[in-house]
Short mmCIF file of C-alpha atoms in Angstrom, two decimals:
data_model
loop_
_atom_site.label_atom_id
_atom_site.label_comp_id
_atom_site.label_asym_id
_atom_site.label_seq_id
_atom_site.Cartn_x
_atom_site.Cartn_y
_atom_site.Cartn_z
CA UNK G 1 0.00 0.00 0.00
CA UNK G 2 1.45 3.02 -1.47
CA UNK G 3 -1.01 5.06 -0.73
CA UNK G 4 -1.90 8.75 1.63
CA UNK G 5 -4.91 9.89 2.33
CA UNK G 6 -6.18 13.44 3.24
CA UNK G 7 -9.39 14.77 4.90
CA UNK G 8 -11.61 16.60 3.55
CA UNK G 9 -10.43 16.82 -0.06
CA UNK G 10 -12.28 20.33 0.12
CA UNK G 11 -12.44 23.07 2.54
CA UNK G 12 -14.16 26.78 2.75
CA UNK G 13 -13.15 28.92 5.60
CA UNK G 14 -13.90 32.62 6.78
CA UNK G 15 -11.18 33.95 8.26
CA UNK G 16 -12.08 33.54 11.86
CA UNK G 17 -12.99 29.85 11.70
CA UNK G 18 -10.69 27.29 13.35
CA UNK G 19 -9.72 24.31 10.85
CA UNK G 20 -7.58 21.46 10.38
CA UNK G 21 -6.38 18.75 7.52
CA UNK G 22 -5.39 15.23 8.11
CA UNK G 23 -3.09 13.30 6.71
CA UNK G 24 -2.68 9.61 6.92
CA UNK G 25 -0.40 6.72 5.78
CA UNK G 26 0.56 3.33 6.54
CA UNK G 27 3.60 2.76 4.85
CA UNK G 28 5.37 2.53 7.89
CA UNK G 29 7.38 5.85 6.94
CA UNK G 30 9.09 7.94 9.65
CA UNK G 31 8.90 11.25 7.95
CA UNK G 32 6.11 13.30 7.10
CA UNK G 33 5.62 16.61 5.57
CA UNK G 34 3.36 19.85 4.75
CA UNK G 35 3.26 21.62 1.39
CA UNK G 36 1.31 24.48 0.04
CA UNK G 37 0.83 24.64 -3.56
CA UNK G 38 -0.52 27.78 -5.30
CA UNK G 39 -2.32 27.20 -9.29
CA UNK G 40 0.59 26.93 -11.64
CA UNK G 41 3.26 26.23 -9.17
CA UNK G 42 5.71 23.59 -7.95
CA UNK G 43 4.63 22.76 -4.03
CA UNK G 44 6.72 24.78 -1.11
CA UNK G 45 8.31 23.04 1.79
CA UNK G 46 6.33 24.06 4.62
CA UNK G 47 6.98 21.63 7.55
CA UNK G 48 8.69 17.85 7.79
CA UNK G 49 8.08 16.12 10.74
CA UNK G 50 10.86 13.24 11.36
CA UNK G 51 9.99 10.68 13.66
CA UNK G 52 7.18 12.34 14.97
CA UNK G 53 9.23 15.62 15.83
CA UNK G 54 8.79 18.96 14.28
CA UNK G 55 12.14 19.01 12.08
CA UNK G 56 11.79 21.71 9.29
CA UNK G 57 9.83 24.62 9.60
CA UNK G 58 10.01 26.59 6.12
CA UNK G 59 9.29 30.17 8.27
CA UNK G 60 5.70 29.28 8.19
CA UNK G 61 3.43 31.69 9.50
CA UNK G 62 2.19 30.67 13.20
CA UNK G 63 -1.53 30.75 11.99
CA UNK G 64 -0.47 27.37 10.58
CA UNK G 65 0.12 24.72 13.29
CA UNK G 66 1.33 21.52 12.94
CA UNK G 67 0.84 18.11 14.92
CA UNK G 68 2.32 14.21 14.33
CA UNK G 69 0.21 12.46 17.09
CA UNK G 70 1.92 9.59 15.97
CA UNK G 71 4.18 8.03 13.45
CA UNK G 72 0.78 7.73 10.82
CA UNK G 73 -1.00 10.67 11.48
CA UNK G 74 0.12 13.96 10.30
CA UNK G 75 -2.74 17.22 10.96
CA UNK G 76 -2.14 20.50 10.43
CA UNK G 77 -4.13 23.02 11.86
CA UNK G 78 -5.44 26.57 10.69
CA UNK G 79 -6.53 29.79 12.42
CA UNK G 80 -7.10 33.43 11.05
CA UNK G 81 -5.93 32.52 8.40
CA UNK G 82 -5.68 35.09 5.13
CA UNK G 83 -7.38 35.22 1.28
CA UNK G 84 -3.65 34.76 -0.06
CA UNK G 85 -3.42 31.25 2.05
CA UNK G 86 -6.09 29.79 -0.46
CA UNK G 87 -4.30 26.90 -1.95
CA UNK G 88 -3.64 22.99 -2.35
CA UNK G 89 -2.10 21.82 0.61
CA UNK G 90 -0.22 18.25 0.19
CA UNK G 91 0.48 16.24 2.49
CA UNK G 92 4.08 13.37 1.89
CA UNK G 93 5.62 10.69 3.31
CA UNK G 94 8.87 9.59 2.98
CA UNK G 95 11.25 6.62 4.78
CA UNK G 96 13.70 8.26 6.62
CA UNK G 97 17.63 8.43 6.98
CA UNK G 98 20.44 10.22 7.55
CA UNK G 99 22.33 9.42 4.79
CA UNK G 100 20.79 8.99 1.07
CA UNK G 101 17.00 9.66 -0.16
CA UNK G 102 14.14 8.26 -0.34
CA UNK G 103 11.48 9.40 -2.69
CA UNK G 104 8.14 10.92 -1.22
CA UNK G 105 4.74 9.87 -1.84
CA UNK G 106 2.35 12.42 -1.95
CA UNK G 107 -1.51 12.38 -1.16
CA UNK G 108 -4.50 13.98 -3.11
CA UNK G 109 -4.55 16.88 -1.34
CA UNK G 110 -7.20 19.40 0.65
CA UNK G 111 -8.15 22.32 -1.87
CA UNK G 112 -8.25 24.93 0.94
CA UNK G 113 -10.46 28.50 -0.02
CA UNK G 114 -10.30 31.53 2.76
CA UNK G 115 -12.84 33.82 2.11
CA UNK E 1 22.70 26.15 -3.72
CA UNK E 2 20.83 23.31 -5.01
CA UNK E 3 18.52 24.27 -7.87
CA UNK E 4 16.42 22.77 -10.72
CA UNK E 5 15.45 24.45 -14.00
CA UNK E 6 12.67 23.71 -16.51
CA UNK E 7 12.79 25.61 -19.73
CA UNK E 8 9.64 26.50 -20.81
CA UNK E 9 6.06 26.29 -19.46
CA UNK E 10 4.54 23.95 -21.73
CA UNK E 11 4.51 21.47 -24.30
CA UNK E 12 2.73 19.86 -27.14
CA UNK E 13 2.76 17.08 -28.93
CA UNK E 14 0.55 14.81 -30.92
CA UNK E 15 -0.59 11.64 -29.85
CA UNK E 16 2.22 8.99 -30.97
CA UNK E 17 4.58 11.45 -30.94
CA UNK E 18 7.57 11.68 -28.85
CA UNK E 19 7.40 13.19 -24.97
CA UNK E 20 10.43 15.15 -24.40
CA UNK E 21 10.46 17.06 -21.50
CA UNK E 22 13.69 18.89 -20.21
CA UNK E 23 15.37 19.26 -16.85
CA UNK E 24 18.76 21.11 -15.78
CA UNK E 25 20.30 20.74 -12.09
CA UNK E 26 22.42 22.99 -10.65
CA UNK E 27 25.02 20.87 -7.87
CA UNK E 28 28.16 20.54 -6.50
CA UNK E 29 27.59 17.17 -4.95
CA UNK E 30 25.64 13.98 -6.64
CA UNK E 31 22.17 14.47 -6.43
CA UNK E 32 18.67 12.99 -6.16
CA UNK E 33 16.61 13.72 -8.95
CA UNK E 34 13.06 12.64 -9.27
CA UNK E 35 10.25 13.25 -11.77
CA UNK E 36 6.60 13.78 -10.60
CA UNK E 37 3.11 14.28 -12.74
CA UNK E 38 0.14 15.94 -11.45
CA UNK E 39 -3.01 15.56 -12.96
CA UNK E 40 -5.73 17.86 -12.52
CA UNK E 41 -6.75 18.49 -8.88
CA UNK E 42 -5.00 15.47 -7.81
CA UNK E 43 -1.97 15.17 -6.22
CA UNK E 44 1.97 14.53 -7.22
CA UNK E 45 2.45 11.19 -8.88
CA UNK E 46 6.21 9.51 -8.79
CA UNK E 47 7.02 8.55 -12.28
CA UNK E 48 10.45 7.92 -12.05
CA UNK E 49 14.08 8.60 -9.55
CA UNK E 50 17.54 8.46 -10.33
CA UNK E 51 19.73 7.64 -6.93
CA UNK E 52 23.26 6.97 -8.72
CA UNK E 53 22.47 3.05 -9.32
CA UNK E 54 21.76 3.25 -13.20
CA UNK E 55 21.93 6.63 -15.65
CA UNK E 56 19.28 5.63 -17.41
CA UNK E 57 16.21 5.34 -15.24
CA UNK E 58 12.78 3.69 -16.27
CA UNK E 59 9.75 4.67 -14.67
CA UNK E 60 5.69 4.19 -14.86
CA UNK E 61 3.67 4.61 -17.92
CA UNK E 62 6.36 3.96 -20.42
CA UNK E 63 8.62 7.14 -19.38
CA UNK E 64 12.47 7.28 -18.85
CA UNK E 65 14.90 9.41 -18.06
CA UNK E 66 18.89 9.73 -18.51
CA UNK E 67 21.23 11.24 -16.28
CA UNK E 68 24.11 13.09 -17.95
CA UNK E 69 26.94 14.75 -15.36
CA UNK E 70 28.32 16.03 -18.20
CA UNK E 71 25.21 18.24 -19.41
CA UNK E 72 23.73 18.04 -15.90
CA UNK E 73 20.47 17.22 -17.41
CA UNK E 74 18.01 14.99 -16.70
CA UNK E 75 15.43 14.86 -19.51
CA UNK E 76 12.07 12.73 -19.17
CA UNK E 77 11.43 11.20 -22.48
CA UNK E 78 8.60 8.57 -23.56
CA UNK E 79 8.56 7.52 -27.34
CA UNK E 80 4.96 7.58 -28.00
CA UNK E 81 2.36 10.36 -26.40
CA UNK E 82 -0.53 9.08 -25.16
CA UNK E 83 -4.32 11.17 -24.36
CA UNK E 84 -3.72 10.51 -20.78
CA UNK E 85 -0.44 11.51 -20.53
CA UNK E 86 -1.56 15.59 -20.39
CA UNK E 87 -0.59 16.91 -16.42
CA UNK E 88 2.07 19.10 -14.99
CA UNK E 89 5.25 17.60 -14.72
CA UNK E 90 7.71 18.79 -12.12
CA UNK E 91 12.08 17.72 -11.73
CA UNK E 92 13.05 17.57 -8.57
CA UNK E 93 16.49 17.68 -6.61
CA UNK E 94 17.61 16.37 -3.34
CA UNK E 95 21.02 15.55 -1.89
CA UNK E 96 21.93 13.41 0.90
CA UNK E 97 22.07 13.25 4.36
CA UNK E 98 19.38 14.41 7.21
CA UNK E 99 16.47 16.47 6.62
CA UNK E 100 16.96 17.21 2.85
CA UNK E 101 14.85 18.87 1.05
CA UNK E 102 13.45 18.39 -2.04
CA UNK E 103 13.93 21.44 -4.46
CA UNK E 104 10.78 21.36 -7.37
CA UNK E 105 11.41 22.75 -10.70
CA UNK E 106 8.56 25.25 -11.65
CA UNK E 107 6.98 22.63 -13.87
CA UNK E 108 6.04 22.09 -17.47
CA UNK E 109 2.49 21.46 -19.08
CA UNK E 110 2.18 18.69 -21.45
CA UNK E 111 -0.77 18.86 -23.65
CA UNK E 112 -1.59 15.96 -26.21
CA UNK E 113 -3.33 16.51 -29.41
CA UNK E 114 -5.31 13.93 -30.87
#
């Protein structure tokens, strides 16, 4: 199983509201991470999570909040957030090392509007 | 710096013909490169990696790539274009060791005319 899920694949928010995505997998990988794609764009870095601890943070603005409960789960939550924030927000997995790379497998994404 | 470039926005080709779609790295050490696909309002697909075992790589859906030090290219090629084939393709870099990144190319559009 190759596969990562995220929940809900859609999602309207005012920009007072409280939100969060999930992200699952069961590949057994021990990294994790948060992208934000805009329409026409490669995906940004936003956070990696490596064995459930906060690893990378891309300068992410704090009304984004990230969590790993455990080494499956990956949420991410959202508060106040802005128009500009609107956005596909991916969710990867990855094995994990120090040395060498492994590729990332990527989920379907949560099509995020602010309005 | 580690840094990927992909010349042009899009691409078009007739079905049958051949894919080629072109990818520069910038790096002083060996790199990771990868090729993903997105289709529309899905997610980024794996088609292919090149980790230093083989230069010429073969991925999903009849693609391939070749690594060349020389030209510091890695082009994704597939002889014959298929309907299905149309999605944003993105190069990607990474480089060894703990917490590395992966650095996206801005991506190319490959359209497919009947």
């Amino acid at each position: 199983d190759t596969e990562v899920t995220q929940t809900p694949k859609h999602l309207v928010m005012g920009m007072t509201n409280k939100k969060s995505l999930k992200c699952e997998q069961h590949m057994g990988h021990r990294a994790m991470y948060w992208y934000k794609q805009k329409a026409k764009k490669p995906p940004e870095l936003m956070f990696v999570y490596s064995y459930e601890k906060l690893s990378i943070n891309e300068s992410v603005p704090s009304r984004f909040s990230p969590e790993c409960p455990n080494s499956s789960l990956l949420n991410l939550h959202l508060h106040a957030l802005q128009p500009e924030d609107s956005a596909l927000y991916l969710c990867a997995s990855s094995q994990y090392r120090t040395s060498g790379i492994y590729e990332q497998y990527f989920g379907p994404g949560t099509r995020l509007t602010v309005t | 710096a580690q840094s990927v470039t992909q010349l042009g926005s899009h691409v078009s080709v007739s079905e049958g013909a051949l894919v080629l779609l072109r990818c520069n790295y910038s790096s002083s050490v060996p790199p990771y490169l990868f090729w993903y696909v997105q289709y529309p309002n899905q997610g980024l697909q794996l088609l292919l990696k090149y980790t230093s075992a083989a230069t010429l790589v073969k991925g999903i859906n009849g693609f391939e790539a070749e690594f060349k030090k020389s030209e510091t290219s890695f082009h994704l090629t597939k002889p014959s274009a298929h309907m299905s084939d149309a999605a944003e393709y993105f190069c990607a870099v990474s480089f060894t060791g703990a917490n590395s990144k992966l650095t996206f190319g801005k991506g190319i559009t490959l359209s497919v005319r009947p």
